[in-house]
Coordinates of C-alpha atoms (C1' of nucleotides) in Angstrom, one line a residue:
Chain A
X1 CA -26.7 64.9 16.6
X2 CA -29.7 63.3 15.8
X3 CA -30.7 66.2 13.0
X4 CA -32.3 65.7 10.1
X5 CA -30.5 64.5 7.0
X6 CA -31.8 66.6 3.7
X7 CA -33.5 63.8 1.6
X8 CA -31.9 63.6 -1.6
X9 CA -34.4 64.3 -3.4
X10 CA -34.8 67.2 -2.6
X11 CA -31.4 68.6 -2.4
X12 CA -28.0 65.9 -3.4
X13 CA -25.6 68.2 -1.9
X14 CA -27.3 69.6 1.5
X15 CA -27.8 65.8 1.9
X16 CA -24.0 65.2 1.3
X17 CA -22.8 67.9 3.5
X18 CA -25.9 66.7 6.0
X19 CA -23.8 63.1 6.4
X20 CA -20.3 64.3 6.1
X21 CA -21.3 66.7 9.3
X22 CA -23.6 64.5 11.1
X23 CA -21.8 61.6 10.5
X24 CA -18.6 63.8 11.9
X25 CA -16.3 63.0 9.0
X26 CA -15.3 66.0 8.9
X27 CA -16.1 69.6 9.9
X28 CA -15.2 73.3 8.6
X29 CA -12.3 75.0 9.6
X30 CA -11.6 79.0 10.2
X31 CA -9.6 79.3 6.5
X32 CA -11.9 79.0 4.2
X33 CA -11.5 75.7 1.4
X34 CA -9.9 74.1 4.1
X35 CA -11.5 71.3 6.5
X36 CA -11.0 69.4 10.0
X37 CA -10.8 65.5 9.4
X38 CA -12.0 64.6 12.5
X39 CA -11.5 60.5 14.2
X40 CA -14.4 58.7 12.0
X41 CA -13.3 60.2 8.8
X42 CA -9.6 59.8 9.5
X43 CA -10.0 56.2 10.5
X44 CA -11.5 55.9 6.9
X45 CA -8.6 57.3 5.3
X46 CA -6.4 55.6 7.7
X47 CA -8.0 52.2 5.9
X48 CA -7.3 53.3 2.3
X49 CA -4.2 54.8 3.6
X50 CA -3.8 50.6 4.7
X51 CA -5.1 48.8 2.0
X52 CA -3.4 51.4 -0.9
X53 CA -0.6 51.1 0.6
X54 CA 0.1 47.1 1.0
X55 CA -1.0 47.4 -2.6
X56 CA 2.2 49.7 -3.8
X57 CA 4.5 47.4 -1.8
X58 CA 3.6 44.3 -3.2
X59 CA 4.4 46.1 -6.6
X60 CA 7.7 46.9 -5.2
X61 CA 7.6 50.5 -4.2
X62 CA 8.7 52.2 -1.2
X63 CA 7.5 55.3 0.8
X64 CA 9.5 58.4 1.4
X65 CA 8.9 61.9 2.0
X66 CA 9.6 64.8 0.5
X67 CA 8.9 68.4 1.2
X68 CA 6.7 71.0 1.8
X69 CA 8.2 73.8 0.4
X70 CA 9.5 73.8 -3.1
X71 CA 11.4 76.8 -4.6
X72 CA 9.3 78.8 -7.4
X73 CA 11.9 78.6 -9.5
X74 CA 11.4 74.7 -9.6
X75 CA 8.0 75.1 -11.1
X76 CA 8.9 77.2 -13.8
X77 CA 11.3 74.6 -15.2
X78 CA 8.6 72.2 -17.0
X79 CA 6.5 74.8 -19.2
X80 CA 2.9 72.9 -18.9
X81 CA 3.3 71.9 -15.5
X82 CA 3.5 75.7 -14.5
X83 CA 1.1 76.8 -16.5
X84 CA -1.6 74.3 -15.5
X85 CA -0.5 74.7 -11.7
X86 CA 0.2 78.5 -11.4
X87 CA -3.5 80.0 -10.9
X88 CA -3.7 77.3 -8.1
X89 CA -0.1 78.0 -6.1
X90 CA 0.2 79.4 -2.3
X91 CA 3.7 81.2 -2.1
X92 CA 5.5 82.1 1.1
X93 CA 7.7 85.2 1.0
X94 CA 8.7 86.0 4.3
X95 CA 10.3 83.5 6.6
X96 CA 12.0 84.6 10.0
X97 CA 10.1 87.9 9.8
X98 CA 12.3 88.9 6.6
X99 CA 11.8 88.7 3.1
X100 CA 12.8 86.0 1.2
X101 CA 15.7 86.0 -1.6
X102 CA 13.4 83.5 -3.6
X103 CA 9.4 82.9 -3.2
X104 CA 8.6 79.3 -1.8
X105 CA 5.8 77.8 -3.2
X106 CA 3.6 74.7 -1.2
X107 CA 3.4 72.0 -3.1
X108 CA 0.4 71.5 -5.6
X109 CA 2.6 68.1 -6.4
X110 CA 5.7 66.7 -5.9
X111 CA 7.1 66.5 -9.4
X112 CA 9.6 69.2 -9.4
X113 CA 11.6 68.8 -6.0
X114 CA 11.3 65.1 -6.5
X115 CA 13.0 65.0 -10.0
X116 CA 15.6 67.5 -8.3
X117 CA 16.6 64.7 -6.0
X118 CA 16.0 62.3 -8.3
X119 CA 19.1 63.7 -11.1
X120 CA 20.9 63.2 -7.5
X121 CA 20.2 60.0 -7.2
X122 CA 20.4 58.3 -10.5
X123 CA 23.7 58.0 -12.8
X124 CA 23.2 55.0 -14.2
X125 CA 20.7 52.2 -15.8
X126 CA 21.9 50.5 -12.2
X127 CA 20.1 52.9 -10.3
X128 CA 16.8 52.4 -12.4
X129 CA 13.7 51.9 -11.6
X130 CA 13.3 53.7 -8.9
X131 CA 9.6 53.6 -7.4
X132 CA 9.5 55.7 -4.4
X133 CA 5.8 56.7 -2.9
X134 CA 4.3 59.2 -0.2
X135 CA 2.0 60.4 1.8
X136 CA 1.4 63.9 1.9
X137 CA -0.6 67.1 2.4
X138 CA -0.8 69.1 -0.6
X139 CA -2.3 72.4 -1.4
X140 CA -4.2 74.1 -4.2
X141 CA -6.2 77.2 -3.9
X142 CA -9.8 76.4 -5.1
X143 CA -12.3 79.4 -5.6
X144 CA -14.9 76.7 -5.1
X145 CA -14.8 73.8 -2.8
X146 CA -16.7 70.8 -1.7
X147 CA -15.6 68.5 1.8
X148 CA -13.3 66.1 0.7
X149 CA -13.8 66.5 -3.1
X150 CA -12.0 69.8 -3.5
X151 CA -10.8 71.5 -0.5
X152 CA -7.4 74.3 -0.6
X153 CA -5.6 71.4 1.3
X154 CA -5.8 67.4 1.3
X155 CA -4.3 64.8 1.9
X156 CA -3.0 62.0 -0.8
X157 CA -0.6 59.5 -2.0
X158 CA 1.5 60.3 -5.0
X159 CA 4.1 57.9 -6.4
X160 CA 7.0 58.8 -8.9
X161 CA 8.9 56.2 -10.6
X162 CA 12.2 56.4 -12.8
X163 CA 12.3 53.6 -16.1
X164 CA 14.8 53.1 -17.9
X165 CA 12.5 52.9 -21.0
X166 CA 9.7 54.3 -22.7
X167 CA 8.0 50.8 -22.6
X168 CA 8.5 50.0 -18.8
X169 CA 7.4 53.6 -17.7
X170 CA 4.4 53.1 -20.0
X171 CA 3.5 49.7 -18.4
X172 CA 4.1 50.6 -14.9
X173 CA 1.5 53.7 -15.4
X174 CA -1.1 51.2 -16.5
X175 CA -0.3 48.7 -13.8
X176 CA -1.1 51.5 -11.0
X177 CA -4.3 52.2 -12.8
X178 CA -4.8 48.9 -12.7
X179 CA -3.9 48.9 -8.6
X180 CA -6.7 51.6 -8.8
X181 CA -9.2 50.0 -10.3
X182 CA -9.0 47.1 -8.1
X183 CA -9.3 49.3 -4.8
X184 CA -12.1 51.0 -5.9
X185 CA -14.1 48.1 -6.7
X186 CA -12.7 45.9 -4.0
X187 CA -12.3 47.6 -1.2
X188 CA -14.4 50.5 -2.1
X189 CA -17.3 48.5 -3.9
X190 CA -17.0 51.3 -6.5
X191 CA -17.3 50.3 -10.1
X192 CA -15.1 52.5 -12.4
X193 CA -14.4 52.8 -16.0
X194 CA -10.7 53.1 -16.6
X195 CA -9.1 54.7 -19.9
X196 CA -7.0 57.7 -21.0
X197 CA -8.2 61.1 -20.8
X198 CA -8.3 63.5 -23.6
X199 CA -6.0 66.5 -24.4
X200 CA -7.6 69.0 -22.4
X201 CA -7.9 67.0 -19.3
X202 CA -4.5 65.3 -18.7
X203 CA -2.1 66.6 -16.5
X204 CA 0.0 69.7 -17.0
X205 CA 3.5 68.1 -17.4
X206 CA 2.1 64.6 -18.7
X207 CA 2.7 63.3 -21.6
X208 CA -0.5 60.8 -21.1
X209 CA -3.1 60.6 -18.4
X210 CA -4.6 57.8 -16.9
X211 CA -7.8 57.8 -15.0
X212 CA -10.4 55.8 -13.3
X213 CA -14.2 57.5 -12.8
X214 CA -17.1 56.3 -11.3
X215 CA -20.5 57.4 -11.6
X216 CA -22.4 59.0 -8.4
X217 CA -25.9 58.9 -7.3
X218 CA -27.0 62.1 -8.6
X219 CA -25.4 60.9 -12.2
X220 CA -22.3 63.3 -12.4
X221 CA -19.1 61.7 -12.8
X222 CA -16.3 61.8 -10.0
X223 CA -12.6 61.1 -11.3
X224 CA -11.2 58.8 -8.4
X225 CA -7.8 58.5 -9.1
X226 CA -5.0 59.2 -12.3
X227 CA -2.1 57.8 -13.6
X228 CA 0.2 59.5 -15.2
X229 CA 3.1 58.8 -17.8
X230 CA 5.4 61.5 -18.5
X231 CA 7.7 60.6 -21.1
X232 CA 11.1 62.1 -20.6
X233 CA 9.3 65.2 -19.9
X234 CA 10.6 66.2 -16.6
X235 CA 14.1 64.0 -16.9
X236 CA 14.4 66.7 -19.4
X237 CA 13.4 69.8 -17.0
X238 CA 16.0 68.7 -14.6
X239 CA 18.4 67.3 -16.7
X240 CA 18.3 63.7 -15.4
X241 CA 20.5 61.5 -17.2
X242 CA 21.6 58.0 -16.6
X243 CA 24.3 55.8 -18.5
X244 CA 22.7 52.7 -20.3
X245 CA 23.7 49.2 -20.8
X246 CA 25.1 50.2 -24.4
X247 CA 27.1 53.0 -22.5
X248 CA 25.2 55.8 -24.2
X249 CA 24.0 58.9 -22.1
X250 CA 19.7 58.7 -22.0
X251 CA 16.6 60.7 -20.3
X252 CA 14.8 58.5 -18.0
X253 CA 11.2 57.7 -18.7
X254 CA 8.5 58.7 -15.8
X255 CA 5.7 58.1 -14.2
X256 CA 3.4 59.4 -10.8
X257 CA 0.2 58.8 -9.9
X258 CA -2.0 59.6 -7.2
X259 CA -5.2 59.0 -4.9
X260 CA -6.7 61.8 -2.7
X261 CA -8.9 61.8 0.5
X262 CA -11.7 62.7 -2.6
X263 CA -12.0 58.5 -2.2
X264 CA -13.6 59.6 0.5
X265 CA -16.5 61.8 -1.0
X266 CA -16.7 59.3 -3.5
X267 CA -17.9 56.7 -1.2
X268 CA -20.2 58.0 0.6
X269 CA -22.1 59.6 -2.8
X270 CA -21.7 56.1 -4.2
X271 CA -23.3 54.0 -1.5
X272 CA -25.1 56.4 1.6
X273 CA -29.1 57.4 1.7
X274 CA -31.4 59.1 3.2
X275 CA -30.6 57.5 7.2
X276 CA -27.3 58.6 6.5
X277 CA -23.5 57.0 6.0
X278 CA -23.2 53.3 3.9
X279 CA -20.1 52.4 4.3
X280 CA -18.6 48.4 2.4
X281 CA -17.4 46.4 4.7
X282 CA -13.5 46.3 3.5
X283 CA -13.7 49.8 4.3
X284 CA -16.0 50.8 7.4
X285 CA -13.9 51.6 10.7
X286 CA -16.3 49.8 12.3
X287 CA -17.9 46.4 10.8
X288 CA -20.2 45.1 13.5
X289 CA -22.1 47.4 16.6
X290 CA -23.4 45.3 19.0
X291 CA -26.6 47.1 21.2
X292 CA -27.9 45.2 24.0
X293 CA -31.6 45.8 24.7
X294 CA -32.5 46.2 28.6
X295 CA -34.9 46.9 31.3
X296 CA -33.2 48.1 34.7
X297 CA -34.4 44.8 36.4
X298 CA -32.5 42.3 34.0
X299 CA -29.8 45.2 33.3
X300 CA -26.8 43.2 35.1
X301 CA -27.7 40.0 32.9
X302 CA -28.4 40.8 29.2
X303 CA -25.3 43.4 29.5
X304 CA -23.2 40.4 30.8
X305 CA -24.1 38.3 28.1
X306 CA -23.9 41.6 25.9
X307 CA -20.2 41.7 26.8
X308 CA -19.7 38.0 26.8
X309 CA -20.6 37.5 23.3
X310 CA -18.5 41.1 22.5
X311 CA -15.3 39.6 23.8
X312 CA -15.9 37.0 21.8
X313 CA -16.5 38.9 18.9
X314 CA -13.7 41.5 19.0
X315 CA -11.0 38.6 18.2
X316 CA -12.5 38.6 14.6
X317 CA -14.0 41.5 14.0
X318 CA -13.3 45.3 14.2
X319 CA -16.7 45.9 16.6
X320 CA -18.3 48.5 19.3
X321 CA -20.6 47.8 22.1
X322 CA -23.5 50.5 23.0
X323 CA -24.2 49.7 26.2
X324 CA -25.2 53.5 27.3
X325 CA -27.9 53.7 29.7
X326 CA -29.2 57.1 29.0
X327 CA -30.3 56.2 25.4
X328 CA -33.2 54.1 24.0
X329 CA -32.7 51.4 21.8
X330 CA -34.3 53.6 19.2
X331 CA -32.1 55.8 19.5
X332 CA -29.3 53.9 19.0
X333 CA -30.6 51.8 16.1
X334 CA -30.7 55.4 14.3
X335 CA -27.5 56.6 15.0
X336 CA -25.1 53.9 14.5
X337 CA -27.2 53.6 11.0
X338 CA -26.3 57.1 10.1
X339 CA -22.5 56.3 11.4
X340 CA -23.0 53.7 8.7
X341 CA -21.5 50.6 10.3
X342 CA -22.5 47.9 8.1
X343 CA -23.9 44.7 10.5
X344 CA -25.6 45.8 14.0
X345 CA -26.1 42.8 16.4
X346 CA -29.2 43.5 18.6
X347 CA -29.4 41.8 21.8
X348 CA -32.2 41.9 24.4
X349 CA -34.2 39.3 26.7
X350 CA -36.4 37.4 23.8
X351 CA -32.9 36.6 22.4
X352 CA -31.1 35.7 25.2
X353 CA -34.2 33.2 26.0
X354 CA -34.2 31.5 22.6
X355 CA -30.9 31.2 23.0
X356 CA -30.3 33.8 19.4
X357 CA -29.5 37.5 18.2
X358 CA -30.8 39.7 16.5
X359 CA -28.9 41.1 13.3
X360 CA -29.6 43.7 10.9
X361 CA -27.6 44.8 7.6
X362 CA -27.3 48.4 7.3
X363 CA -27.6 48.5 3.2
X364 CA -31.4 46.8 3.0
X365 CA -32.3 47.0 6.8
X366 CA -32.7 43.6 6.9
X367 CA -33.5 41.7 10.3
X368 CA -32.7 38.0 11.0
X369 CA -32.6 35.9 13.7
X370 CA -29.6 33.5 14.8
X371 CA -28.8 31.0 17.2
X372 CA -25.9 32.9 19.1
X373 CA -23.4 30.1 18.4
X374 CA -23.3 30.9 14.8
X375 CA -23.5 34.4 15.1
X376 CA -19.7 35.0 14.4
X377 CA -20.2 32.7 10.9
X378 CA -23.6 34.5 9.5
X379 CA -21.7 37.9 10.6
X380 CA -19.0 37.1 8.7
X381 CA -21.2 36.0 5.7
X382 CA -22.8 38.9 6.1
X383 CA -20.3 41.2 5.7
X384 CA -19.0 39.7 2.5
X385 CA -22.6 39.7 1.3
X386 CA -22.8 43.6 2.1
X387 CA -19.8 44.1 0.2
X388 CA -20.5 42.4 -3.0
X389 CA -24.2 43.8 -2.8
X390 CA -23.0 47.3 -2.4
X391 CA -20.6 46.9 -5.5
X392 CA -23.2 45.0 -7.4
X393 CA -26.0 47.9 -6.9
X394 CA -23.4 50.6 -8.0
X395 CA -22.6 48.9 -11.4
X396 CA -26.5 47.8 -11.7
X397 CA -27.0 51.9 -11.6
X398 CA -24.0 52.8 -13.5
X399 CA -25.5 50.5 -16.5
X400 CA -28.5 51.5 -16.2
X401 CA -27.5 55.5 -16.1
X402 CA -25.2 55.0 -19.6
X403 CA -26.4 56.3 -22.5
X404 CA -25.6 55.7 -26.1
X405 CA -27.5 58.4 -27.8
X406 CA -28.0 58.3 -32.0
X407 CA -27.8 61.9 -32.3
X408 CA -26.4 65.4 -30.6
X409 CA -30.1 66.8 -30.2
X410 CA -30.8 63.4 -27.7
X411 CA -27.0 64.0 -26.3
X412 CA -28.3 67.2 -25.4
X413 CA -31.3 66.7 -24.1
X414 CA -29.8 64.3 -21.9
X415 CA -28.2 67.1 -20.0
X416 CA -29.8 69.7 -20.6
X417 CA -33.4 68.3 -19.0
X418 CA -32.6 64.7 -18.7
X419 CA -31.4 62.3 -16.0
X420 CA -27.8 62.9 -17.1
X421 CA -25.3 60.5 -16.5
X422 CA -22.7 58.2 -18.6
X423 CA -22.9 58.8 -22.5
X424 CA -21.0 56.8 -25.2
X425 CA -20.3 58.3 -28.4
X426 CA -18.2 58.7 -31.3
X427 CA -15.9 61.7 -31.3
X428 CA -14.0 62.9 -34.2
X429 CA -11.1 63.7 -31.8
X430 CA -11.0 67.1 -32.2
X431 CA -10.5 69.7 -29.3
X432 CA -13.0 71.8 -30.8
X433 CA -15.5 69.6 -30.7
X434 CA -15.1 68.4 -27.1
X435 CA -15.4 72.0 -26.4
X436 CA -18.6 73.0 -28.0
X437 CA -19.4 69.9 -26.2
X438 CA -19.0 71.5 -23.1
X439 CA -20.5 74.8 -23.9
X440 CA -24.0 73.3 -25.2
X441 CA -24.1 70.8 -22.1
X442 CA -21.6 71.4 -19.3
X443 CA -20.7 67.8 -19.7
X444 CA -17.0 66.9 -20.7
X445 CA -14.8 63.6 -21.9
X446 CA -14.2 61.7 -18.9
X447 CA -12.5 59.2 -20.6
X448 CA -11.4 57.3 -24.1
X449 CA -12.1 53.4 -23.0
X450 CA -9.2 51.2 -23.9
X451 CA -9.4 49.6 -27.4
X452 CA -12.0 52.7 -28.4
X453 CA -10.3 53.3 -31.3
X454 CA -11.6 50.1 -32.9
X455 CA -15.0 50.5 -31.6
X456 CA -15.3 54.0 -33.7
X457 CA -14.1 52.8 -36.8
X458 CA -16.9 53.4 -39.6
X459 CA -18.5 56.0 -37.1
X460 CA -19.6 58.9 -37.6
X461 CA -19.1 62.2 -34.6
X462 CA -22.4 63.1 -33.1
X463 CA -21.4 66.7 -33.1
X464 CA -19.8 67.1 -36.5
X465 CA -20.5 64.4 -38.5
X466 CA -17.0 63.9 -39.3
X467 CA -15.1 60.4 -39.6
X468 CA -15.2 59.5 -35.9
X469 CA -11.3 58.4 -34.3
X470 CA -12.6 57.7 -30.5
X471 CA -15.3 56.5 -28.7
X472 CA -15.9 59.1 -26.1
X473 CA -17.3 58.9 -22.2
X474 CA -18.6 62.2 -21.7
X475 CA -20.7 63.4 -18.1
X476 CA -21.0 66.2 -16.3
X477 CA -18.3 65.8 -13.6
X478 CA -17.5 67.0 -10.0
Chain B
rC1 C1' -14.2 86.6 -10.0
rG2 C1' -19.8 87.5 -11.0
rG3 C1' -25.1 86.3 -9.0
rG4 C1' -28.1 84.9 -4.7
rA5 C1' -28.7 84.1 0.5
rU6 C1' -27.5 84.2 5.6
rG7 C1' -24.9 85.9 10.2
rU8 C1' -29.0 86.1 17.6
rA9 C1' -26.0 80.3 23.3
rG10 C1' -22.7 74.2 20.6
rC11 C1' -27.0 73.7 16.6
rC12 C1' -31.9 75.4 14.6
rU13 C1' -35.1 79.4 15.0
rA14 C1' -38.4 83.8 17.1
rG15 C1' -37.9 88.7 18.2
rU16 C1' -43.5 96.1 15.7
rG17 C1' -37.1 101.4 17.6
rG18 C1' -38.8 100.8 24.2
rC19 C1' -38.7 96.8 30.7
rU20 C1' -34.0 91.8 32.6
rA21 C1' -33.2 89.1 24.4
rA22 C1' -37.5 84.2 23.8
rG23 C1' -38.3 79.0 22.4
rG24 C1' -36.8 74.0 20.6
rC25 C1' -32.7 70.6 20.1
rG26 C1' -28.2 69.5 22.3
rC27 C1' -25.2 69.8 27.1
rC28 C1' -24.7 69.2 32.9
rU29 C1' -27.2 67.1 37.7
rG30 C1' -30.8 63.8 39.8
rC31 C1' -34.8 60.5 39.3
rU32 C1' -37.5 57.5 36.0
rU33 C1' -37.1 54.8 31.5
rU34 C1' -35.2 51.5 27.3
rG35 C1' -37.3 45.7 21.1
rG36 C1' -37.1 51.9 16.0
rG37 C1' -34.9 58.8 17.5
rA38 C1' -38.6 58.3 25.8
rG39 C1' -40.5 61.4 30.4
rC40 C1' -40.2 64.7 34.8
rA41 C1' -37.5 68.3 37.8
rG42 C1' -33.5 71.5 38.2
rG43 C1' -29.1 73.9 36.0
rA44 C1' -25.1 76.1 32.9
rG45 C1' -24.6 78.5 28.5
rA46 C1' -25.2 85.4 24.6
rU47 C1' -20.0 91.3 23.8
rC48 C1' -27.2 89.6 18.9
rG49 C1' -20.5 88.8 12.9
rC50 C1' -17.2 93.5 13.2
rC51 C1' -16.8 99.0 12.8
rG52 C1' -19.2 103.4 12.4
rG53 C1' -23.7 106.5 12.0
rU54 C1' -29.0 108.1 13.1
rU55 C1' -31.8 108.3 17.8
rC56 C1' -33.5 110.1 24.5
rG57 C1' -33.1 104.7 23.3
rA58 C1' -30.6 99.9 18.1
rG59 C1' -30.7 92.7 17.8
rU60 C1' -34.3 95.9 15.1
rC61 C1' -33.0 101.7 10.8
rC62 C1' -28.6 103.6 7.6
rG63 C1' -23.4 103.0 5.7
rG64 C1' -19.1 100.3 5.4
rC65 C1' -16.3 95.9 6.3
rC66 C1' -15.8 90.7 7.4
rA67 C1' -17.2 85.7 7.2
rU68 C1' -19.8 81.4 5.6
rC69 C1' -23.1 78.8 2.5
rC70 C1' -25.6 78.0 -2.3
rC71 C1' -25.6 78.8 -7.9
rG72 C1' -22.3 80.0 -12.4
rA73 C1' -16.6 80.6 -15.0
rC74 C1' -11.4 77.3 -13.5
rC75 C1' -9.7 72.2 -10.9
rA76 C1' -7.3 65.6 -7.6

RNA sequence: CGGGAUGUAGCCUAGUGGCUAAGGCGCCUGCUUUGGGAGCAGGAGAUCGCCGGUUCGAGUCCGGCCAUCCCGACCA
């Protein structure tokens, strides 16, 4: 503890791996792509894990689990899916010490043995929808990986629902994007643009994909979370049929969708500096660190009223007291800042004689002083201050990093020497284009904004100069 | 899978082929301290990544292997 965090200007992503070690988030692990969550990044998935979750119930899912091991052969039954899934699997052949009659593969996603239960489970339009959720481990062999943005293993949430029609499953994929977009920028304080992702980036198996992004601090694009609707596509893979109202024999209509311990990443790029973790309020394990400030001859009575005003405290707010002897306030200050606990209440003899504390917000540094009475009311105010500040500074630097360039030669300077970042543009829909796109710049189609159609009629494509049918997002991306 | 870098105590680093592998941080014990990363004293902690070779002698030279990180092609 106590290191050095890599500024980052000089180097984003030592600085990122500086805070997710030092702030112990997480560490390595002996297999390589795969990571240790340790207690103070756990407790921050364990709070999305919360808030995601009261979220899906009040939409009227429920969690199950389903598991680990899927047969190969389960894969191979939706064409995409195992195409855009097979570079990634891990297969077990031996179990018991023998081979096995048929490979088992670890899940990548839940698709396939879920629609194998699910042709169990539903005969008729009675049995529809069914909106089943759960939290899992999944696993996908990554050549390159990244804490908590891409690692061989992590953990998500992935929800697959059964509609009786091509309209409901349609609508309830847009509602969870919508459930998406309000945890990120609620609970998260992360502004994202939400929209539909081109052909090349959606989903093997979907017939549409879904997405929310949000911009980082180093101006690359992180895709938080997707939604996807899957037509009848996998209803068809395992023959899932139900009986409808008119008494005729129809596919059912899907959708899943999914969040991954990536929210993680994505909120300490979004909000941390150079002292270390920022963590919004909604969010942080810890809201409130309370740090008495003593000399060994009025110890007993500044910790006394330390702990006094901590009992009081704790009743509304999730806090910690650092009432270690051993180190100096100093000390302290720095490392509950890099721990990024959003309010610290300081507490030594000048403001136990005026009768005040001493608090200080973690975003700005900011110190005040108040009388200790009130301190539970400012605290709170505080906190919902932090909050809205920390989403209010993301979406101040997300408009102020998105571009609208007149012509290609600008779109590429913008990522070939420029600051990067969000670009808006008219796109003549063709694959071809998006992938000279990506050749000349590295930067790709995050997403097709709702209602972009409209917004490109009469345009022109900034690559070919064709009609143009979308306006485009493109960004380099993590 | 290509390119680059690195493996010496928990972490960071020093170490001309030659004596018992050195220092800082951290850790443990005691004392002293405490309003922005304190001080003193003592202590524990190492098959120098692994295997082989050269040599009277290898942390150091040579070969192979392994691992990790960083940069590129593929991805929540």
């Amino acid at each position: 503890m106590a290191e050095r965090i890599t500024p980052r200007s000089e180097s984003y992503s030592d600085w990122y791996v500086d805070i997710v070690l030092q702030a112990q988030l997480a560490d390595y692990s002996p297999v390589k792509g795969s990571m240790v969550i340790r207690p103070r990044g756990y407790a921050l998935w364990e709070h999305i894990q919360r808030g995601l979750d009261g979220m899906f119930k009040e939409t009227g899912h429920t969690n199950a689990y389903f598991p680990l091991l899927i047969p190969e052969s389960f894969l191979k039954k939706e064409a995409e899916h195992v195409e855009g899934f097979a570079p990634e699997l891990a297969v077990v052949t031996h179990g018991g010490g023998e081979e096995l009659d048929e490979p088992l593969v670890i899940r990548p996603t839940s698709e396939t043995i879920i629609w194998s239960m699910y042709k169990k489970w539903i005969q008729s339009y009675r049995d529809l929808p069914l909106l089943i959720n759960q939290w899992a481990n999944v696993l996908r062999w990554e050549k390159r990986t990244r804490l908590f943005l891409r690692t061989t293993e992590f953990l998500w949430q992935e929800g697959h629902t059964a509609h009786e029609t091509e309209q409901e499953a349609r609508e309830e994929t847009l509602r969870m994007l919508e459930v998406y977009r309000t945890f990120a920028e609620e609970y998260m304080a992360l502004p994202v643009l939400t929209g539909i992702k081109s052909e090349s980036e959606k989903f093997a198996g979907a017939v549409a994909t879904y997405a929310i992004e949000a911009l980082m601090q180093d101006n690359k694009a992180l895709q938080a979370g997707t939604s996807h609707f899957l037509g009848q596509n996998f209803a068809k893979a395992f023959d899932v049929q139900f009986q409808s109202r008119e008494s005729t024999l129809e596919h059912v209509w899907a959708t899943s969708w999914g969040v991954s311990t990536r929210l993680i990443g994505a909120v300490i790029m979004a909000h941390s500096d150079d002292k270390g973790l920022v963590l919004p309020p909604r969010l942080a394990p810890t809201e409130v660190v309370l740090v008495p400030i003593f000399r060994n001859k009025n110890k007993d009575q500044v910790v006394g009223a330390a702990r006094g005003l901590f009992d009081e405290l704790r009743t509304q707010f999730r806090i910690e007291i650092d009432d270690d002897e051993n180190n100096s306030p100093g000390w302290k200050f720095a490392e509950w800042e890099m721990r990024g606990v959003p309010v610290r209440v300081e507490m030594g003899p000048r403001d136990i004689e005026n009768g005040q504390v001493t608090l200080a917000r973690r975003d700005t540094g900011e110190k005040e002083a108040v009388p200790t009475e009130q301190a539970a009311a400012r605290i709170r105010a505080l906190l919902d201050e932090i909050q809205r500040d920390l989403f209010e500074r993301a979406r101040v630097f997300r408009e102020e990093n998105t571009h609208h360039p007149a012509t290609y030669e600008e779109f590429k300077a913008l990522y070939n020497d420029g600051p990067g970042g969000f670009a808006v543009v008219p796109w003549d829909g063709d694959a071809a284009t998006e992938a000279k796109v990506k050749e000349d710049t590295k930067a790709t189609i995050r997403v097709l904004p709702f209602g972009n159609e409209e917004d490109a009629a009469g345009k022109t494509c900034i690559v070919s100069g064709k009609p143009a049918k979308h306006m485009a997002v493109f960004a380099k991306s993590y």
